[in-house]
PDB file of C-alpha atoms in Angstrom:
ATOM      1  CA  UNK A  38      -1.390  60.542  -8.020  1.00 51.00           C
ATOM      2  CA  UNK A  39      -2.424  56.974  -7.327  1.00 57.00           C
ATOM      3  CA  UNK A  40      -1.074  55.680  -4.024  1.00 87.00           C
ATOM      4  CA  UNK A  41      -0.953  52.073  -5.180  1.00 95.00           C
ATOM      5  CA  UNK A  42       1.324  49.933  -7.339  1.00 95.00           C
ATOM      6  CA  UNK A  43       0.012  47.017  -9.369  1.00 97.00           C
ATOM      7  CA  UNK A  44       1.499  44.793 -12.076  1.00 98.00           C
ATOM      8  CA  UNK A  45       0.590  45.966 -15.537  1.00 97.00           C
ATOM      9  CA  UNK A  46      -0.823  42.628 -16.657  1.00 97.00           C
ATOM     10  CA  UNK A  47      -1.438  39.055 -15.560  1.00 97.00           C
ATOM     11  CA  UNK A  48      -2.745  35.871 -17.110  1.00 97.00           C
ATOM     12  CA  UNK A  49      -4.814  33.229 -15.368  1.00 97.00           C
ATOM     13  CA  UNK A  50      -6.114  29.889 -16.606  1.00 97.00           C
ATOM     14  CA  UNK A  51      -9.875  29.525 -16.630  1.00 97.00           C
ATOM     15  CA  UNK A  52     -11.108  27.764 -13.497  1.00 97.00           C
ATOM     16  CA  UNK A  53      -7.998  28.590 -11.494  1.00 97.00           C
ATOM     17  CA  UNK A  54      -7.694  31.182  -8.768  1.00 97.00           C
ATOM     18  CA  UNK A  55      -6.560  34.629  -9.863  1.00 98.00           C
ATOM     19  CA  UNK A  56      -4.408  36.392  -7.287  1.00 98.00           C
ATOM     20  CA  UNK A  57      -3.939  40.093  -7.984  1.00 98.00           C
ATOM     21  CA  UNK A  58      -1.375  41.891  -5.815  1.00 98.00           C
ATOM     22  CA  UNK A  59      -1.320  45.538  -4.815  1.00 97.00           C
ATOM     23  CA  UNK A  60       1.251  47.562  -2.904  1.00 97.00           C
ATOM     24  CA  UNK A  61       0.093  50.539  -0.859  1.00 95.00           C
ATOM     25  CA  UNK A  62       3.065  51.171   1.388  1.00 94.00           C
ATOM     26  CA  UNK A  63       2.048  54.747   2.270  1.00 92.00           C
ATOM     27  CA  UNK A  64      -1.503  53.881   3.331  1.00 92.00           C
ATOM     28  CA  UNK A  65      -2.650  55.698   6.451  1.00 88.00           C
ATOM     29  CA  UNK A  66      -4.697  54.343   9.313  1.00 87.00           C
ATOM     30  CA  UNK A  67      -7.931  55.943   8.123  1.00 85.00           C
ATOM     31  CA  UNK A  68      -7.792  54.680   4.544  1.00 90.00           C
ATOM     32  CA  UNK A  69      -9.638  51.720   3.105  1.00 93.00           C
ATOM     33  CA  UNK A  70      -8.395  49.489   0.304  1.00 96.00           C
ATOM     34  CA  UNK A  71     -10.969  49.272  -2.483  1.00 96.00           C
ATOM     35  CA  UNK A  72     -11.000  47.066  -5.562  1.00 97.00           C
ATOM     36  CA  UNK A  73     -12.908  47.815  -8.732  1.00 97.00           C
ATOM     37  CA  UNK A  74     -12.750  46.281 -12.165  1.00 97.00           C
ATOM     38  CA  UNK A  75     -13.574  47.625 -15.584  1.00 96.00           C
ATOM     39  CA  UNK A  76     -14.628  45.338 -18.363  1.00 94.00           C
ATOM     40  CA  UNK A  77     -14.082  46.826 -21.795  1.00 87.00           C
ATOM     41  CA  UNK A  78     -16.465  49.688 -22.595  1.00 82.00           C
ATOM     42  CA  UNK A  79     -18.295  49.459 -19.276  1.00 91.00           C
ATOM     43  CA  UNK A  80     -18.276  51.572 -16.130  1.00 94.00           C
ATOM     44  CA  UNK A  81     -16.108  50.435 -13.205  1.00 96.00           C
ATOM     45  CA  UNK A  82     -17.685  47.687 -11.108  1.00 97.00           C
ATOM     46  CA  UNK A  83     -17.205  47.609  -7.350  1.00 97.00           C
ATOM     47  CA  UNK A  84     -15.744  44.312  -6.109  1.00 98.00           C
ATOM     48  CA  UNK A  85     -14.775  44.525  -2.441  1.00 97.00           C
ATOM     49  CA  UNK A  86     -13.121  46.728   0.157  1.00 96.00           C
ATOM     50  CA  UNK A  87     -11.471  46.395   3.549  1.00 95.00           C
ATOM     51  CA  UNK A  88      -9.722  48.327   6.280  1.00 93.00           C
ATOM     52  CA  UNK A  89      -7.662  45.866   8.321  1.00 91.00           C
ATOM     53  CA  UNK A  90      -9.339  42.481   8.308  1.00 90.00           C
ATOM     54  CA  UNK A  91      -9.612  40.058   5.410  1.00 95.00           C
ATOM     55  CA  UNK A  92     -12.932  40.267   3.616  1.00 96.00           C
ATOM     56  CA  UNK A  93     -14.940  37.885   1.453  1.00 97.00           C
ATOM     57  CA  UNK A  94     -18.072  38.344  -0.613  1.00 97.00           C
ATOM     58  CA  UNK A  95     -19.765  36.534  -3.472  1.00 96.00           C
ATOM     59  CA  UNK A  96     -17.301  37.933  -5.987  1.00 95.00           C
ATOM     60  CA  UNK A  97     -13.908  37.754  -4.334  1.00 97.00           C
ATOM     61  CA  UNK A  98     -11.724  37.668  -1.245  1.00 98.00           C
ATOM     62  CA  UNK A  99      -9.432  40.437  -0.066  1.00 98.00           C
ATOM     63  CA  UNK A 100      -6.350  39.603   1.939  1.00 98.00           C
ATOM     64  CA  UNK A 101      -4.651  42.568   3.651  1.00 97.00           C
ATOM     65  CA  UNK A 102      -1.235  42.110   5.256  1.00 96.00           C
ATOM     66  CA  UNK A 103      -0.896  42.826   8.942  1.00 95.00           C
ATOM     67  CA  UNK A 104       1.127  45.994   8.308  1.00 95.00           C
ATOM     68  CA  UNK A 105      -1.507  47.022   5.715  1.00 95.00           C
ATOM     69  CA  UNK A 106       1.183  47.874   3.183  1.00 95.00           C
ATOM     70  CA  UNK A 107      -0.062  45.408   0.609  1.00 96.00           C
ATOM     71  CA  UNK A 108      -3.101  43.360  -0.295  1.00 97.00           C
ATOM     72  CA  UNK A 109      -4.204  40.616  -2.660  1.00 98.00           C
ATOM     73  CA  UNK A 110      -7.510  40.265  -4.443  1.00 98.00           C
ATOM     74  CA  UNK A 111      -8.460  36.652  -5.015  1.00 98.00           C
ATOM     75  CA  UNK A 112     -10.966  35.501  -7.610  1.00 98.00           C
ATOM     76  CA  UNK A 113     -11.363  31.873  -6.539  1.00 97.00           C
ATOM     77  CA  UNK A 114     -12.431  30.347  -9.864  1.00 96.00           C
ATOM     78  CA  UNK A 115     -11.693  32.701 -12.733  1.00 97.00           C
ATOM     79  CA  UNK A 116     -13.950  32.633 -15.780  1.00 97.00           C
ATOM     80  CA  UNK A 117     -13.562  34.260 -19.175  1.00 97.00           C
ATOM     81  CA  UNK A 118     -15.980  36.962 -18.020  1.00 96.00           C
ATOM     82  CA  UNK A 119     -13.461  38.013 -15.368  1.00 97.00           C
ATOM     83  CA  UNK A 120     -11.144  39.361 -18.069  1.00 97.00           C
ATOM     84  CA  UNK A 121     -10.903  43.061 -17.178  1.00 97.00           C
ATOM     85  CA  UNK A 122      -8.676  45.780 -15.781  1.00 96.00           C
ATOM     86  CA  UNK A 123      -8.565  45.544 -11.988  1.00 98.00           C
ATOM     87  CA  UNK A 124      -7.956  48.669  -9.946  1.00 96.00           C
ATOM     88  CA  UNK A 125      -6.686  48.779  -6.373  1.00 97.00           C
ATOM     89  CA  UNK A 126      -7.468  52.122  -4.725  1.00 95.00           C
ATOM     90  CA  UNK A 127      -6.876  53.570  -1.275  1.00 93.00           C
ATOM     91  CA  UNK A 128      -9.549  55.918  -0.080  1.00 90.00           C
ATOM     92  CA  UNK A 129     -10.116  57.962   3.034  1.00 85.00           C
ATOM     93  CA  UNK A 130     -12.677  56.487   5.388  1.00 77.00           C
ATOM     94  CA  UNK A 131     -13.556  59.259   7.817  1.00 71.00           C
ATOM     95  CA  UNK A 132     -15.169  62.669   7.478  1.00 59.00           C
ATOM     96  CA  UNK A 133     -12.789  65.588   7.500  1.00 63.00           C
ATOM     97  CA  UNK A 134      -9.814  63.390   6.749  1.00 52.00           C
ATOM     98  CA  UNK A 135      -9.457  64.289   3.115  1.00 54.00           C
ATOM     99  CA  UNK A 136     -11.019  64.009  -0.290  1.00 75.00           C
ATOM    100  CA  UNK A 137     -13.581  61.322  -1.057  1.00 84.00           C
ATOM    101  CA  UNK A 138     -13.090  60.938  -4.773  1.00 87.00           C
ATOM    102  CA  UNK A 139     -11.454  57.776  -6.070  1.00 91.00           C
ATOM    103  CA  UNK A 140      -8.008  58.067  -7.627  1.00 89.00           C
ATOM    104  CA  UNK A 141      -7.546  55.369 -10.228  1.00 91.00           C
ATOM    105  CA  UNK A 142      -4.102  54.250 -11.342  1.00 90.00           C
ATOM    106  CA  UNK A 143      -3.451  52.133 -14.405  1.00 90.00           C
ATOM    107  CA  UNK A 144      -4.575  48.884 -12.796  1.00 95.00           C
ATOM    108  CA  UNK A 145      -3.781  45.299 -13.751  1.00 97.00           C
ATOM    109  CA  UNK A 146      -5.100  43.911 -16.991  1.00 97.00           C
ATOM    110  CA  UNK A 147      -6.167  40.362 -16.146  1.00 98.00           C
ATOM    111  CA  UNK A 148      -6.573  37.990 -19.061  1.00 98.00           C
ATOM    112  CA  UNK A 149      -8.338  34.720 -18.307  1.00 97.00           C
ATOM    113  CA  UNK A 150      -7.139  32.085 -20.743  1.00 97.00           C
ATOM    114  CA  UNK A 151      -9.386  29.176 -21.842  1.00 95.00           C
TER     115      UNK A 151
ATOM    116  CA  UNK B 109     -33.887  51.886  -9.898  1.00 49.00           C
ATOM    117  CA  UNK B 110     -31.404  49.133  -9.228  1.00 71.00           C
ATOM    118  CA  UNK B 111     -28.338  51.073 -10.314  1.00 92.00           C
ATOM    119  CA  UNK B 112     -26.955  54.339 -11.606  1.00 96.00           C
ATOM    120  CA  UNK B 113     -28.213  55.232 -15.048  1.00 96.00           C
ATOM    121  CA  UNK B 114     -26.790  57.737 -17.495  1.00 97.00           C
ATOM    122  CA  UNK B 115     -28.065  59.272 -20.681  1.00 97.00           C
ATOM    123  CA  UNK B 116     -27.404  59.451 -23.495  1.00 97.00           C
ATOM    124  CA  UNK B 117     -25.244  56.366 -23.937  1.00 96.00           C
ATOM    125  CA  UNK B 118     -23.431  58.003 -26.812  1.00 97.00           C
ATOM    126  CA  UNK B 119     -23.253  61.604 -27.965  1.00 98.00           C
ATOM    127  CA  UNK B 120     -21.611  62.972 -31.085  1.00 98.00           C
ATOM    128  CA  UNK B 121     -21.367  66.730 -31.360  1.00 98.00           C
ATOM    129  CA  UNK B 122     -19.573  69.372 -33.331  1.00 97.00           C
ATOM    130  CA  UNK B 123     -16.798  71.484 -31.897  1.00 97.00           C
ATOM    131  CA  UNK B 124     -18.192  74.610 -30.301  1.00 97.00           C
ATOM    132  CA  UNK B 125     -21.602  73.175 -29.404  1.00 98.00           C
ATOM    133  CA  UNK B 126     -22.863  72.754 -25.842  1.00 98.00           C
ATOM    134  CA  UNK B 127     -23.764  69.320 -24.475  1.00 98.00           C
ATOM    135  CA  UNK B 128     -25.657  68.109 -21.420  1.00 98.00           C
ATOM    136  CA  UNK B 129     -25.066  64.720 -19.865  1.00 98.00           C
ATOM    137  CA  UNK B 130     -27.492  63.275 -17.348  1.00 97.00           C
ATOM    138  CA  UNK B 131     -27.047  61.012 -14.342  1.00 97.00           C
ATOM    139  CA  UNK B 132     -29.820  59.310 -12.372  1.00 95.00           C
ATOM    140  CA  UNK B 133     -28.303  58.001  -9.128  1.00 93.00           C
ATOM    141  CA  UNK B 134     -29.497  55.130  -6.988  1.00 90.00           C
ATOM    142  CA  UNK B 135     -32.501  56.186  -4.953  1.00 88.00           C
ATOM    143  CA  UNK B 136     -31.476  57.456  -1.530  1.00 88.00           C
ATOM    144  CA  UNK B 137     -27.809  57.830  -2.418  1.00 91.00           C
ATOM    145  CA  UNK B 138     -26.903  61.351  -1.370  1.00 90.00           C
ATOM    146  CA  UNK B 139     -23.343  61.451  -2.736  1.00 92.00           C
ATOM    147  CA  UNK B 140     -22.919  61.840  -6.485  1.00 94.00           C
ATOM    148  CA  UNK B 141     -19.657  62.040  -8.428  1.00 95.00           C
ATOM    149  CA  UNK B 142     -18.649  62.795 -12.004  1.00 97.00           C
ATOM    150  CA  UNK B 143     -15.474  61.386 -13.559  1.00 97.00           C
ATOM    151  CA  UNK B 144     -14.190  61.212 -17.096  1.00 96.00           C
ATOM    152  CA  UNK B 145     -12.006  58.677 -18.856  1.00 95.00           C
ATOM    153  CA  UNK B 146     -10.160  59.667 -21.989  1.00 92.00           C
ATOM    154  CA  UNK B 147      -9.061  57.009 -24.473  1.00 83.00           C
ATOM    155  CA  UNK B 148      -6.380  54.870 -22.886  1.00 74.00           C
ATOM    156  CA  UNK B 149      -6.281  57.031 -19.764  1.00 79.00           C
ATOM    157  CA  UNK B 150      -7.307  56.510 -16.175  1.00 82.00           C
ATOM    158  CA  UNK B 151     -10.386  57.948 -14.561  1.00 90.00           C
ATOM    159  CA  UNK B 152     -10.168  61.646 -13.744  1.00 93.00           C
ATOM    160  CA  UNK B 153     -12.327  63.143 -10.986  1.00 94.00           C
ATOM    161  CA  UNK B 154     -14.416  66.139 -11.981  1.00 96.00           C
ATOM    162  CA  UNK B 155     -16.907  67.084  -9.243  1.00 95.00           C
ATOM    163  CA  UNK B 156     -18.943  65.655  -6.397  1.00 93.00           C
ATOM    164  CA  UNK B 157     -22.143  66.569  -4.602  1.00 91.00           C
ATOM    165  CA  UNK B 158     -23.219  65.592  -1.101  1.00 88.00           C
ATOM    166  CA  UNK B 159     -26.787  66.381  -0.125  1.00 83.00           C
ATOM    167  CA  UNK B 160     -27.356  70.128   0.024  1.00 80.00           C
ATOM    168  CA  UNK B 161     -23.730  70.986   0.691  1.00 83.00           C
ATOM    169  CA  UNK B 162     -21.683  73.048  -1.754  1.00 83.00           C
ATOM    170  CA  UNK B 163     -20.180  70.744  -4.370  1.00 88.00           C
ATOM    171  CA  UNK B 164     -16.460  70.016  -4.601  1.00 89.00           C
ATOM    172  CA  UNK B 165     -15.597  71.373  -8.050  1.00 90.00           C
ATOM    173  CA  UNK B 166     -11.861  70.980  -7.691  1.00 89.00           C
ATOM    174  CA  UNK B 167     -11.550  68.537 -10.597  1.00 92.00           C
ATOM    175  CA  UNK B 168     -13.344  70.533 -13.278  1.00 95.00           C
ATOM    176  CA  UNK B 169     -10.756  71.169 -16.030  1.00 94.00           C
ATOM    177  CA  UNK B 170     -12.047  74.562 -17.152  1.00 95.00           C
ATOM    178  CA  UNK B 171     -14.902  77.034 -16.709  1.00 96.00           C
ATOM    179  CA  UNK B 172     -16.581  75.460 -19.728  1.00 97.00           C
ATOM    180  CA  UNK B 173     -17.552  72.592 -17.443  1.00 97.00           C
ATOM    181  CA  UNK B 174     -20.340  72.885 -14.907  1.00 96.00           C
ATOM    182  CA  UNK B 175     -22.697  70.562 -13.088  1.00 96.00           C
ATOM    183  CA  UNK B 176     -25.827  70.835 -11.057  1.00 94.00           C
ATOM    184  CA  UNK B 177     -27.912  68.504  -9.010  1.00 93.00           C
ATOM    185  CA  UNK B 178     -31.601  69.222  -8.718  1.00 84.00           C
ATOM    186  CA  UNK B 179     -33.654  68.087  -5.754  1.00 79.00           C
ATOM    187  CA  UNK B 180     -30.764  66.073  -4.413  1.00 76.00           C
ATOM    188  CA  UNK B 181     -31.253  63.450  -7.107  1.00 89.00           C
ATOM    189  CA  UNK B 182     -30.663  63.826 -10.844  1.00 94.00           C
ATOM    190  CA  UNK B 183     -27.472  65.560 -11.943  1.00 96.00           C
ATOM    191  CA  UNK B 184     -26.561  67.233 -15.209  1.00 97.00           C
ATOM    192  CA  UNK B 185     -23.007  67.838 -16.411  1.00 97.00           C
ATOM    193  CA  UNK B 186     -22.818  70.618 -18.975  1.00 98.00           C
ATOM    194  CA  UNK B 187     -19.897  71.254 -21.287  1.00 98.00           C
ATOM    195  CA  UNK B 188     -20.050  74.558 -23.141  1.00 98.00           C
ATOM    196  CA  UNK B 189     -18.273  75.268 -26.418  1.00 98.00           C
ATOM    197  CA  UNK B 190     -17.010  71.707 -26.675  1.00 98.00           C
ATOM    198  CA  UNK B 191     -13.479  71.034 -27.871  1.00 97.00           C
ATOM    199  CA  UNK B 192     -12.064  67.883 -29.428  1.00 96.00           C
ATOM    200  CA  UNK B 193     -10.063  67.182 -26.262  1.00 95.00           C
ATOM    201  CA  UNK B 194     -13.367  66.883 -24.378  1.00 96.00           C
ATOM    202  CA  UNK B 195     -13.971  63.571 -26.169  1.00 96.00           C
ATOM    203  CA  UNK B 196     -14.086  60.929 -23.451  1.00 96.00           C
ATOM    204  CA  UNK B 197     -16.356  58.635 -21.498  1.00 97.00           C
ATOM    205  CA  UNK B 198     -18.103  60.583 -18.750  1.00 98.00           C
ATOM    206  CA  UNK B 199     -18.938  58.428 -15.730  1.00 97.00           C
ATOM    207  CA  UNK B 200     -21.273  59.105 -12.865  1.00 97.00           C
ATOM    208  CA  UNK B 201     -21.046  57.334  -9.514  1.00 96.00           C
ATOM    209  CA  UNK B 202     -23.286  57.386  -6.448  1.00 95.00           C
ATOM    210  CA  UNK B 203     -22.820  56.480  -2.809  1.00 93.00           C
ATOM    211  CA  UNK B 204     -25.099  56.388   0.225  1.00 91.00           C
ATOM    212  CA  UNK B 205     -22.834  59.010   1.748  1.00 87.00           C
ATOM    213  CA  UNK B 206     -19.474  60.485   0.816  1.00 84.00           C
ATOM    214  CA  UNK B 207     -17.750  57.924   3.016  1.00 86.00           C
ATOM    215  CA  UNK B 208     -19.444  54.868   1.542  1.00 90.00           C
ATOM    216  CA  UNK B 209     -18.840  52.763  -1.551  1.00 93.00           C
ATOM    217  CA  UNK B 210     -19.300  54.420  -4.939  1.00 95.00           C
ATOM    218  CA  UNK B 211     -21.296  52.604  -7.593  1.00 96.00           C
ATOM    219  CA  UNK B 212     -20.752  53.604 -11.199  1.00 97.00           C
ATOM    220  CA  UNK B 213     -23.124  54.037 -14.093  1.00 97.00           C
ATOM    221  CA  UNK B 214     -22.396  52.783 -17.616  1.00 96.00           C
ATOM    222  CA  UNK B 215     -21.070  56.132 -18.796  1.00 97.00           C
ATOM    223  CA  UNK B 216     -21.767  58.483 -21.692  1.00 97.00           C
ATOM    224  CA  UNK B 217     -19.375  58.305 -24.622  1.00 97.00           C
ATOM    225  CA  UNK B 218     -18.855  61.811 -25.955  1.00 97.00           C
ATOM    226  CA  UNK B 219     -17.224  62.405 -29.325  1.00 97.00           C
ATOM    227  CA  UNK B 220     -16.497  65.961 -30.393  1.00 97.00           C
ATOM    228  CA  UNK B 221     -15.835  66.277 -34.107  1.00 96.00           C
TER     229      UNK B 221
END
């Protein structure tokens, strides 16, 4: 079972920031938060991941709360090409701590509106 | 290559036939995973390989499914005596190690008639 909770869908105006929330209240100390997205008919695309600190790359920013029980993925300037299903996943970080496969939930369907 | 590649892109087969799906991982990525995604469903883990270690087959749905990885690189997922419920997109992912980020291929769309 997925260990995360995300809204089913969200809309965002083109050019505005898209803020996608995720709850992971049962996350353990050795689990990362990963974000992937899946554009229709394509394989999942890795976006970003983090353990405790906020992270930023060329695609997005990841804000993790201090208690690590929730996070927000931020797409700073959403474009129509960002329309996709966004998945928030918790995944074990260290050897021997558990299984390494990704468990995908239903994700958030983000629609970027012109 | 720059990313994970999979072949064929699409496969249509008749019920009862065997199919082989191929995954070419990113060079040097020792961890390789297979998942499948049925229509309207989430991704379901099937199997993973790490180097020369025994694979984790815990996600394979039946003994009709098997996978091998030759030379620590290319992997083949074989489905014997295909059934209509095997219709799905089969996705391969690769990571530098089991602990590191997984990068997905484009998938193979399998349709069993």
